[in-house]
Amino acid sequence: MEVLVSLVIAVLTACGVYLSLRGRTFPVVLGLTLLSYAVNLFLFVTGRLVIGAPPIIEAGRSVYADPLPQALVLTAIVISFGMTAFVVILALRARAELGIDHVDGKEGTQR
Amino acid sequence: MNHLVIAPLLLPLITGIALILLRGSANPLRRTLNVASTLALAVVAAALVLQASDGSVQVYRLGDWPAPFGIVLVADRLAALMVIITAVLAAAVLLHAVRGSDRDGRYFHVLFQLQLFGLNGAFLTGDLFNLFVFFEVLLIASYGLLLHGGGPLRTRAGLHFVVINLVGSTLFLFAVGALYGVLGTLNMADLARQAAAVAPDDVGVVRAAGLLLFAVFALKAALAPMHLWLPGAYGNTSLPVAAMFAIMTKVGAYAILRVYSLVFGADGGPVAGLLDPWLLPLALVTVAVGTFGLLASRRLALQAAHLVIVSAGTLLAAFGIGSDAAIAAGLYYLAHTTFAAAALFLLADIIGRARGDLHDNLVTGPVLPRTQLVGGLFLLSCITVAGIPPLSGFFGKLLILQSSVNTPWVSWVFGVLLVTSLLGIMALARSGSTLFFATDDRVATAPAPHNLDLVGVVSLVSAGIVLVVFADPVYAFARDAAMQLLQPGDYIAAVLPGAAVGAAP
């Protein structure tokens, strides 16, 4: 399962990097979203993959899931959600004010 | 517990919330509240400096949970110094902004206070994840402030700034996650202990995470090659906001200094000296690149933006040398350069308004109204920025140069800093003569700047003079702060009482 999770994170990150390097605001926003998904998953597994274990102390249990990464992920999700909402609005405003959805406000020289 | 430590966070937060609630009320009320709160913050910051000056490290445990389980705020000399620099800068910028430019957007006062909340939090926190959260707080506020006033150029610059900082935040989280995954803690004092005792198999991960963190902090500090976002963002935003942003690159420099003296410092065992091959060369490149930008700029605000890059490079060069004298010189320079760059941005605002349609473009125009006064202030702030005696820039650079003697880098530091200083003087002299001497027959139509318009600039310039007059106590404080940083044992012992310093748990 470790291999599967790390592959998922790697693919999400690679797609995120590729998309955020694109020239139009919509792929860039999508790329940032994918990057934040990847980092959320990454943070989540820093507590190691444990299945069926409680995160808080319980009598008679010896295996626990680390609760701290879950709290960190929650914070990171809230922040990245708010940021995504903001950058979407900003991209729309840039489209309205600049008349084009290119991040530089004008078409690139090639293509 | 000593509640003074959390006061620089609570004061702007509560004021910011109150200002949101007062958003429908008259502008004078909001202005008064904002100014009063910012001045009160300066008083709180002064009390914090007095408290830190005896060398004690004050720890504030939020919720009274013991570290490393709870989150702590830590006020040592460095944190107190950063908080007071922020408060003085904020007060001066605000006194300028309330002369009219705060009316360009509805939420200026709210965002201003929330930015202060984020800045003070970043300086005072003792927890790496909390540092991320406060970075986000100050960034969200800065996104709003950057767009203050609107306009297509500003929107485009804002989009670039937001996207690059979101990527930076993602990298920050990757680094934090990797450190937590290996070391099992995010409290900075505890990280220092764990990193010193890290297992040989995990050293690679910790070093990679450390360098990833460096990339993020370098992005915030505008270290080459990650400085390219800065001229667009600072040059296109409203100028009082750009003046406030003079402290933002210093947050990155502060984070580099804090994390790499504490966690990756000389006591760091297998991860010690992580930045040694990187920081000083990159900083010198930054100084050179910033100076070229300064020479090529066609607007005064862009020149000031490139000066921010130059100052970030100079500052990090001092931190890169890494001796106590160099860090002390860097801290003195940090105080000076924050005020000087902000003064230049505010002057660009005043000059731009007085020149009407020409704005702050460096082309010949009419004789400015009150040209002697504005020109005199411009001359003073240029002398300060460029590092000509007798003002504070000279002492800052002199101290940095002095501290590089007897290091292997001495010829590089002397060469780069002295040549770029000369080029900087040339660029600023050219701007001054274009703006104030090479005037034509046109008559200025814009109203002359009122005395109150100049309060912000005058207070920033006089802050530079105060730094010279009281150079000895300020430098002594900076020196003590540097000594405290280079002996992280006190910090660790204060945050984690009962834990033996340097020993593995």
PDB file of N, CA and C in Angstrom, chain A residues 9 13 20 25 28 32 35-36 38-40 42-43 46-48 66 68-69 72 75-76 79 83-84 86-87 90-91 93-94 97-98 102-106, chain B residues 129 132-133 136 139-140 143-144 147 149-153 155-156 158-160 162-163 166-167 169-171 173-178 180-182 184-186:
ATOM      1  N   ILE A   9       0.717  10.134  -4.893  1.00  0.00           N
ATOM      2  CA  ILE A   9       1.231  11.472  -4.563  1.00  0.00           C
ATOM      3  C   ILE A   9       2.148  11.969  -5.681  1.00  0.00           C
ATOM      4  N   THR A  13       1.490  15.248  -7.939  1.00  0.00           N
ATOM      5  CA  THR A  13       2.460  16.348  -7.924  1.00  0.00           C
ATOM      6  C   THR A  13       2.938  16.667  -9.331  1.00  0.00           C
ATOM      7  N   SER A  20       0.504  23.830 -13.534  1.00  0.00           N
ATOM      8  CA  SER A  20       0.715  25.186 -13.019  1.00  0.00           C
ATOM      9  C   SER A  20       1.760  25.939 -13.837  1.00  0.00           C
ATOM     10  N   THR A  25      -4.955  30.829 -17.165  1.00  0.00           N
ATOM     11  CA  THR A  25      -5.227  30.814 -15.727  1.00  0.00           C
ATOM     12  C   THR A  25      -5.968  29.550 -15.300  1.00  0.00           C
ATOM     13  N   VAL A  28      -3.686  26.673 -14.656  1.00  0.00           N
ATOM     14  CA  VAL A  28      -2.831  27.016 -13.518  1.00  0.00           C
ATOM     15  C   VAL A  28      -3.577  26.777 -12.205  1.00  0.00           C
ATOM     16  N   LEU A  32      -2.605  24.155  -9.277  1.00  0.00           N
ATOM     17  CA  LEU A  32      -2.438  24.474  -7.854  1.00  0.00           C
ATOM     18  C   LEU A  32      -3.322  23.583  -6.995  1.00  0.00           C
ATOM     19  N   LEU A  35      -1.712  20.193  -6.791  1.00  0.00           N
ATOM     20  CA  LEU A  35      -0.569  20.257  -5.872  1.00  0.00           C
ATOM     21  C   LEU A  35      -1.030  20.230  -4.418  1.00  0.00           C
ATOM     22  N   SER A  36      -2.114  20.948  -4.134  1.00  0.00           N
ATOM     23  CA  SER A  36      -2.561  20.969  -2.740  1.00  0.00           C
ATOM     24  C   SER A  36      -3.152  19.612  -2.355  1.00  0.00           C
ATOM     25  N   ALA A  38      -2.028  16.767  -3.505  1.00  0.00           N
ATOM     26  CA  ALA A  38      -0.847  15.922  -3.299  1.00  0.00           C
ATOM     27  C   ALA A  38      -0.248  16.181  -1.923  1.00  0.00           C
ATOM     28  N   VAL A  39      -0.123  17.466  -1.547  1.00  0.00           N
ATOM     29  CA  VAL A  39       0.533  17.759  -0.274  1.00  0.00           C
ATOM     30  C   VAL A  39      -0.351  17.335   0.892  1.00  0.00           C
ATOM     31  N   ASN A  40      -1.673  17.407   0.710  1.00  0.00           N
ATOM     32  CA  ASN A  40      -2.552  16.952   1.790  1.00  0.00           C
ATOM     33  C   ASN A  40      -2.387  15.456   2.026  1.00  0.00           C
ATOM     34  N   PHE A  42       0.237  13.732   1.280  1.00  0.00           N
ATOM     35  CA  PHE A  42       1.592  13.542   1.805  1.00  0.00           C
ATOM     36  C   PHE A  42       1.628  13.790   3.309  1.00  0.00           C
ATOM     37  N   LEU A  43       0.994  14.900   3.728  1.00  0.00           N
ATOM     38  CA  LEU A  43       0.950  15.203   5.159  1.00  0.00           C
ATOM     39  C   LEU A  43       0.253  14.081   5.913  1.00  0.00           C
ATOM     40  N   THR A  46       2.425  11.141   6.621  1.00  0.00           N
ATOM     41  CA  THR A  46       3.614  11.303   7.463  1.00  0.00           C
ATOM     42  C   THR A  46       3.385  10.662   8.824  1.00  0.00           C
ATOM     43  N   GLY A  47       2.125  10.419   9.197  1.00  0.00           N
ATOM     44  CA  GLY A  47       1.855   9.697  10.442  1.00  0.00           C
ATOM     45  C   GLY A  47       1.908   8.193  10.240  1.00  0.00           C
ATOM     46  N   ARG A  48       2.381   7.739   9.098  1.00  0.00           N
ATOM     47  CA  ARG A  48       2.459   6.336   8.697  1.00  0.00           C
ATOM     48  C   ARG A  48       1.055   5.777   8.433  1.00  0.00           C
ATOM     49  N   ASP A  66      -1.482   8.101  14.318  1.00  0.00           N
ATOM     50  CA  ASP A  66      -0.981   9.390  14.782  1.00  0.00           C
ATOM     51  C   ASP A  66      -2.037  10.464  14.514  1.00  0.00           C
ATOM     52  N   LEU A  68      -1.839  13.750  14.996  1.00  0.00           N
ATOM     53  CA  LEU A  68      -1.359  15.089  14.666  1.00  0.00           C
ATOM     54  C   LEU A  68      -1.418  15.390  13.170  1.00  0.00           C
ATOM     55  N   PRO A  69      -0.951  14.451  12.287  1.00  0.00           N
ATOM     56  CA  PRO A  69      -1.049  14.751  10.857  1.00  0.00           C
ATOM     57  C   PRO A  69      -2.488  15.002  10.411  1.00  0.00           C
ATOM     58  N   LEU A  72      -3.103  18.490  11.148  1.00  0.00           N
ATOM     59  CA  LEU A  72      -2.353  19.338  10.209  1.00  0.00           C
ATOM     60  C   LEU A  72      -3.051  19.373   8.857  1.00  0.00           C
ATOM     61  N   THR A  75      -6.057  21.643   8.802  1.00  0.00           N
ATOM     62  CA  THR A  75      -5.650  23.041   8.658  1.00  0.00           C
ATOM     63  C   THR A  75      -5.239  23.330   7.220  1.00  0.00           C
ATOM     64  N   ALA A  76      -4.417  22.405   6.657  1.00  0.00           N
ATOM     65  CA  ALA A  76      -3.926  22.641   5.300  1.00  0.00           C
ATOM     66  C   ALA A  76      -5.075  22.642   4.304  1.00  0.00           C
ATOM     67  N   ILE A  79      -6.951  25.990   4.547  1.00  0.00           N
ATOM     68  CA  ILE A  79      -6.188  27.087   3.954  1.00  0.00           C
ATOM     69  C   ILE A  79      -6.178  26.963   2.436  1.00  0.00           C
ATOM     70  N   MET A  83      -7.646  29.535  -0.331  1.00  0.00           N
ATOM     71  CA  MET A  83      -6.743  30.103  -1.338  1.00  0.00           C
ATOM     72  C   MET A  83      -7.241  29.819  -2.742  1.00  0.00           C
ATOM     73  N   THR A  84      -7.752  28.588  -2.964  1.00  0.00           N
ATOM     74  CA  THR A  84      -8.256  28.247  -4.296  1.00  0.00           C
ATOM     75  C   THR A  84      -9.434  29.141  -4.657  1.00  0.00           C
ATOM     76  N   PHE A  86      -9.967  32.074  -3.601  1.00  0.00           N
ATOM     77  CA  PHE A  86      -9.460  33.417  -3.877  1.00  0.00           C
ATOM     78  C   PHE A  86      -8.836  33.502  -5.262  1.00  0.00           C
ATOM     79  N   VAL A  87      -8.038  32.483  -5.615  1.00  0.00           N
ATOM     80  CA  VAL A  87      -7.332  32.573  -6.894  1.00  0.00           C
ATOM     81  C   VAL A  87      -8.306  32.407  -8.060  1.00  0.00           C
ATOM     82  N   LEU A  90      -9.760  35.816  -8.447  1.00  0.00           N
ATOM     83  CA  LEU A  90      -8.732  36.703  -9.003  1.00  0.00           C
ATOM     84  C   LEU A  90      -8.542  36.430 -10.494  1.00  0.00           C
ATOM     85  N   ALA A  91      -8.574  35.129 -10.880  1.00  0.00           N
ATOM     86  CA  ALA A  91      -8.420  34.785 -12.295  1.00  0.00           C
ATOM     87  C   ALA A  91      -9.586  35.334 -13.106  1.00  0.00           C
ATOM     88  N   ARG A  93     -11.343  37.963 -12.347  1.00  0.00           N
ATOM     89  CA  ARG A  93     -11.190  39.416 -12.413  1.00  0.00           C
ATOM     90  C   ARG A  93     -10.122  39.791 -13.445  1.00  0.00           C
ATOM     91  N   ALA A  94      -9.045  38.982 -13.489  1.00  0.00           N
ATOM     92  CA  ALA A  94      -7.999  39.257 -14.475  1.00  0.00           C
ATOM     93  C   ALA A  94      -8.559  39.081 -15.881  1.00  0.00           C
ATOM     94  N   GLU A  97     -10.636  42.193 -16.546  1.00  0.00           N
ATOM     95  CA  GLU A  97      -9.935  43.474 -16.672  1.00  0.00           C
ATOM     96  C   GLU A  97      -8.932  43.484 -17.814  1.00  0.00           C
ATOM     97  N   LEU A  98      -8.302  42.313 -18.064  1.00  0.00           N
ATOM     98  CA  LEU A  98      -7.294  42.271 -19.112  1.00  0.00           C
ATOM     99  C   LEU A  98      -7.872  41.809 -20.438  1.00  0.00           C
ATOM    100  N   HIS A 102      -4.855  34.695 -20.457  1.00  0.00           N
ATOM    101  CA  HIS A 102      -3.438  34.361 -20.368  1.00  0.00           C
ATOM    102  C   HIS A 102      -2.860  34.989 -19.099  1.00  0.00           C
ATOM    103  N   VAL A 103      -1.944  34.265 -18.418  1.00  0.00           N
ATOM    104  CA  VAL A 103      -1.459  34.794 -17.140  1.00  0.00           C
ATOM    105  C   VAL A 103      -0.653  36.076 -17.318  1.00  0.00           C
ATOM    106  N   ASP A 104      -0.063  36.288 -18.506  1.00  0.00           N
ATOM    107  CA  ASP A 104       0.711  37.507 -18.701  1.00  0.00           C
ATOM    108  C   ASP A 104      -0.141  38.656 -19.235  1.00  0.00           C
ATOM    109  N   GLY A 105      -1.429  38.410 -19.404  1.00  0.00           N
ATOM    110  CA  GLY A 105      -2.297  39.480 -19.880  1.00  0.00           C
ATOM    111  C   GLY A 105      -2.187  39.724 -21.368  1.00  0.00           C
ATOM    112  N   LYS A 106      -1.383  38.919 -22.084  1.00  0.00           N
ATOM    113  CA  LYS A 106      -1.298  39.025 -23.534  1.00  0.00           C
ATOM    114  C   LYS A 106      -0.893  37.661 -24.080  1.00  0.00           C
TER     115      LYS A 106
ATOM    116  N   PHE B 129       4.866  24.470  12.064  1.00  0.00           N
ATOM    117  CA  PHE B 129       3.588  24.474  11.359  1.00  0.00           C
ATOM    118  C   PHE B 129       2.853  25.785  11.604  1.00  0.00           C
ATOM    119  N   PHE B 132       4.003  28.298   9.280  1.00  0.00           N
ATOM    120  CA  PHE B 132       3.279  28.169   8.014  1.00  0.00           C
ATOM    121  C   PHE B 132       1.933  28.888   8.091  1.00  0.00           C
ATOM    122  N   VAL B 133       1.201  28.659   9.185  1.00  0.00           N
ATOM    123  CA  VAL B 133      -0.127  29.262   9.300  1.00  0.00           C
ATOM    124  C   VAL B 133      -0.017  30.786   9.316  1.00  0.00           C
ATOM    125  N   GLU B 136       0.626  32.141   5.992  1.00  0.00           N
ATOM    126  CA  GLU B 136      -0.596  32.210   5.195  1.00  0.00           C
ATOM    127  C   GLU B 136      -1.437  33.408   5.594  1.00  0.00           C
ATOM    128  N   LEU B 139       0.076  36.392   4.152  1.00  0.00           N
ATOM    129  CA  LEU B 139      -0.034  36.387   2.694  1.00  0.00           C
ATOM    130  C   LEU B 139      -1.452  36.712   2.251  1.00  0.00           C
ATOM    131  N   ILE B 140      -2.447  36.127   2.934  1.00  0.00           N
ATOM    132  CA  ILE B 140      -3.831  36.413   2.532  1.00  0.00           C
ATOM    133  C   ILE B 140      -4.085  37.912   2.648  1.00  0.00           C
ATOM    134  N   TYR B 143      -2.354  39.670  -0.184  1.00  0.00           N
ATOM    135  CA  TYR B 143      -3.040  39.566  -1.476  1.00  0.00           C
ATOM    136  C   TYR B 143      -4.081  40.674  -1.593  1.00  0.00           C
ATOM    137  N   GLY B 144      -4.850  40.837  -0.506  1.00  0.00           N
ATOM    138  CA  GLY B 144      -5.881  41.877  -0.519  1.00  0.00           C
ATOM    139  C   GLY B 144      -5.271  43.258  -0.645  1.00  0.00           C
ATOM    140  N   LEU B 147      -3.925  44.189  -4.135  1.00  0.00           N
ATOM    141  CA  LEU B 147      -4.939  44.553  -5.127  1.00  0.00           C
ATOM    142  C   LEU B 147      -5.639  45.855  -4.755  1.00  0.00           C
ATOM    143  N   GLY B 149      -7.053  49.237  -4.542  1.00  0.00           N
ATOM    144  CA  GLY B 149      -7.103  50.287  -5.550  1.00  0.00           C
ATOM    145  C   GLY B 149      -7.455  49.780  -6.935  1.00  0.00           C
ATOM    146  N   GLY B 150      -7.116  48.535  -7.252  1.00  0.00           N
ATOM    147  CA  GLY B 150      -7.536  47.922  -8.512  1.00  0.00           C
ATOM    148  C   GLY B 150      -6.780  48.435  -9.725  1.00  0.00           C
ATOM    149  N   GLY B 151      -7.221  47.997 -10.898  1.00  0.00           N
ATOM    150  CA  GLY B 151      -6.543  48.349 -12.146  1.00  0.00           C
ATOM    151  C   GLY B 151      -5.945  47.116 -12.781  1.00  0.00           C
ATOM    152  N   PRO B 152      -5.889  47.073 -14.142  1.00  0.00           N
ATOM    153  CA  PRO B 152      -5.434  45.858 -14.837  1.00  0.00           C
ATOM    154  C   PRO B 152      -4.012  45.448 -14.485  1.00  0.00           C
ATOM    155  N   LEU B 153      -3.074  46.409 -14.448  1.00  0.00           N
ATOM    156  CA  LEU B 153      -1.684  46.058 -14.145  1.00  0.00           C
ATOM    157  C   LEU B 153      -1.569  45.439 -12.761  1.00  0.00           C
ATOM    158  N   THR B 155      -3.948  43.916 -11.121  1.00  0.00           N
ATOM    159  CA  THR B 155      -4.570  42.592 -11.088  1.00  0.00           C
ATOM    160  C   THR B 155      -3.610  41.545 -11.633  1.00  0.00           C
ATOM    161  N   ARG B 156      -2.916  41.887 -12.741  1.00  0.00           N
ATOM    162  CA  ARG B 156      -1.990  40.930 -13.330  1.00  0.00           C
ATOM    163  C   ARG B 156      -0.843  40.633 -12.361  1.00  0.00           C
ATOM    164  N   GLY B 158      -0.941  40.942  -9.192  1.00  0.00           N
ATOM    165  CA  GLY B 158      -1.511  40.206  -8.063  1.00  0.00           C
ATOM    166  C   GLY B 158      -1.654  38.732  -8.387  1.00  0.00           C
ATOM    167  N   LEU B 159      -2.083  38.426  -9.624  1.00  0.00           N
ATOM    168  CA  LEU B 159      -2.241  37.030 -10.021  1.00  0.00           C
ATOM    169  C   LEU B 159      -0.897  36.304  -9.943  1.00  0.00           C
ATOM    170  N   HIS B 160       0.143  36.929 -10.474  1.00  0.00           N
ATOM    171  CA  HIS B 160       1.467  36.302 -10.422  1.00  0.00           C
ATOM    172  C   HIS B 160       1.899  36.069  -8.974  1.00  0.00           C
ATOM    173  N   VAL B 162       0.085  35.823  -6.248  1.00  0.00           N
ATOM    174  CA  VAL B 162      -0.701  34.812  -5.545  1.00  0.00           C
ATOM    175  C   VAL B 162      -0.278  33.412  -5.987  1.00  0.00           C
ATOM    176  N   VAL B 163      -0.125  33.215  -7.317  1.00  0.00           N
ATOM    177  CA  VAL B 163       0.194  31.871  -7.804  1.00  0.00           C
ATOM    178  C   VAL B 163       1.555  31.425  -7.275  1.00  0.00           C
ATOM    179  N   LEU B 166       1.327  30.552  -3.664  1.00  0.00           N
ATOM    180  CA  LEU B 166       0.624  29.292  -3.399  1.00  0.00           C
ATOM    181  C   LEU B 166       1.548  28.109  -3.648  1.00  0.00           C
ATOM    182  N   VAL B 167       2.341  28.175  -4.711  1.00  0.00           N
ATOM    183  CA  VAL B 167       3.312  27.106  -4.954  1.00  0.00           C
ATOM    184  C   VAL B 167       4.300  27.041  -3.782  1.00  0.00           C
ATOM    185  N   SER B 169       3.746  27.905  -0.680  1.00  0.00           N
ATOM    186  CA  SER B 169       3.087  27.319   0.486  1.00  0.00           C
ATOM    187  C   SER B 169       3.045  25.810   0.375  1.00  0.00           C
ATOM    188  N   THR B 170       2.812  25.302  -0.862  1.00  0.00           N
ATOM    189  CA  THR B 170       2.765  23.853  -1.048  1.00  0.00           C
ATOM    190  C   THR B 170       4.125  23.237  -0.721  1.00  0.00           C
ATOM    191  N   LEU B 171       5.193  23.878  -1.201  1.00  0.00           N
ATOM    192  CA  LEU B 171       6.533  23.365  -0.898  1.00  0.00           C
ATOM    193  C   LEU B 171       6.797  23.392   0.608  1.00  0.00           C
ATOM    194  N   LEU B 173       4.651  23.021   2.950  1.00  0.00           N
ATOM    195  CA  LEU B 173       3.957  21.887   3.573  1.00  0.00           C
ATOM    196  C   LEU B 173       4.690  20.577   3.314  1.00  0.00           C
ATOM    197  N   PHE B 174       5.228  20.408   2.110  1.00  0.00           N
ATOM    198  CA  PHE B 174       6.004  19.192   1.829  1.00  0.00           C
ATOM    199  C   PHE B 174       7.185  19.088   2.799  1.00  0.00           C
ATOM    200  N   ALA B 175       7.878  20.215   2.991  1.00  0.00           N
ATOM    201  CA  ALA B 175       9.041  20.204   3.882  1.00  0.00           C
ATOM    202  C   ALA B 175       8.625  19.907   5.311  1.00  0.00           C
ATOM    203  N   VAL B 176       7.534  20.557   5.755  1.00  0.00           N
ATOM    204  CA  VAL B 176       7.051  20.338   7.127  1.00  0.00           C
ATOM    205  C   VAL B 176       6.660  18.875   7.313  1.00  0.00           C
ATOM    206  N   GLY B 177       5.963  18.316   6.316  1.00  0.00           N
ATOM    207  CA  GLY B 177       5.534  16.924   6.413  1.00  0.00           C
ATOM    208  C   GLY B 177       6.722  15.982   6.480  1.00  0.00           C
ATOM    209  N   ALA B 178       7.737  16.243   5.651  1.00  0.00           N
ATOM    210  CA  ALA B 178       8.909  15.361   5.654  1.00  0.00           C
ATOM    211  C   ALA B 178       9.623  15.427   7.003  1.00  0.00           C
ATOM    212  N   TYR B 180       8.282  16.204   9.899  1.00  0.00           N
ATOM    213  CA  TYR B 180       7.469  15.536  10.911  1.00  0.00           C
ATOM    214  C   TYR B 180       7.546  14.020  10.746  1.00  0.00           C
ATOM    215  N   GLY B 181       7.539  13.561   9.503  1.00  0.00           N
ATOM    216  CA  GLY B 181       7.567  12.121   9.259  1.00  0.00           C
ATOM    217  C   GLY B 181       8.821  11.469   9.823  1.00  0.00           C
ATOM    218  N   VAL B 182       9.949  12.186   9.786  1.00  0.00           N
ATOM    219  CA  VAL B 182      11.206  11.598  10.247  1.00  0.00           C
ATOM    220  C   VAL B 182      11.466  11.918  11.718  1.00  0.00           C
ATOM    221  N   GLY B 184       9.252  13.462  13.959  1.00  0.00           N
ATOM    222  CA  GLY B 184       8.128  13.287  14.865  1.00  0.00           C
ATOM    223  C   GLY B 184       7.779  14.490  15.710  1.00  0.00           C
ATOM    224  N   THR B 185       8.180  15.669  15.304  1.00  0.00           N
ATOM    225  CA  THR B 185       7.833  16.868  16.066  1.00  0.00           C
ATOM    226  C   THR B 185       7.881  18.064  15.130  1.00  0.00           C
ATOM    227  N   LEU B 186       7.198  19.138  15.520  1.00  0.00           N
ATOM    228  CA  LEU B 186       7.253  20.364  14.726  1.00  0.00           C
ATOM    229  C   LEU B 186       7.638  21.562  15.573  1.00  0.00           C
TER     230      LEU B 186
END
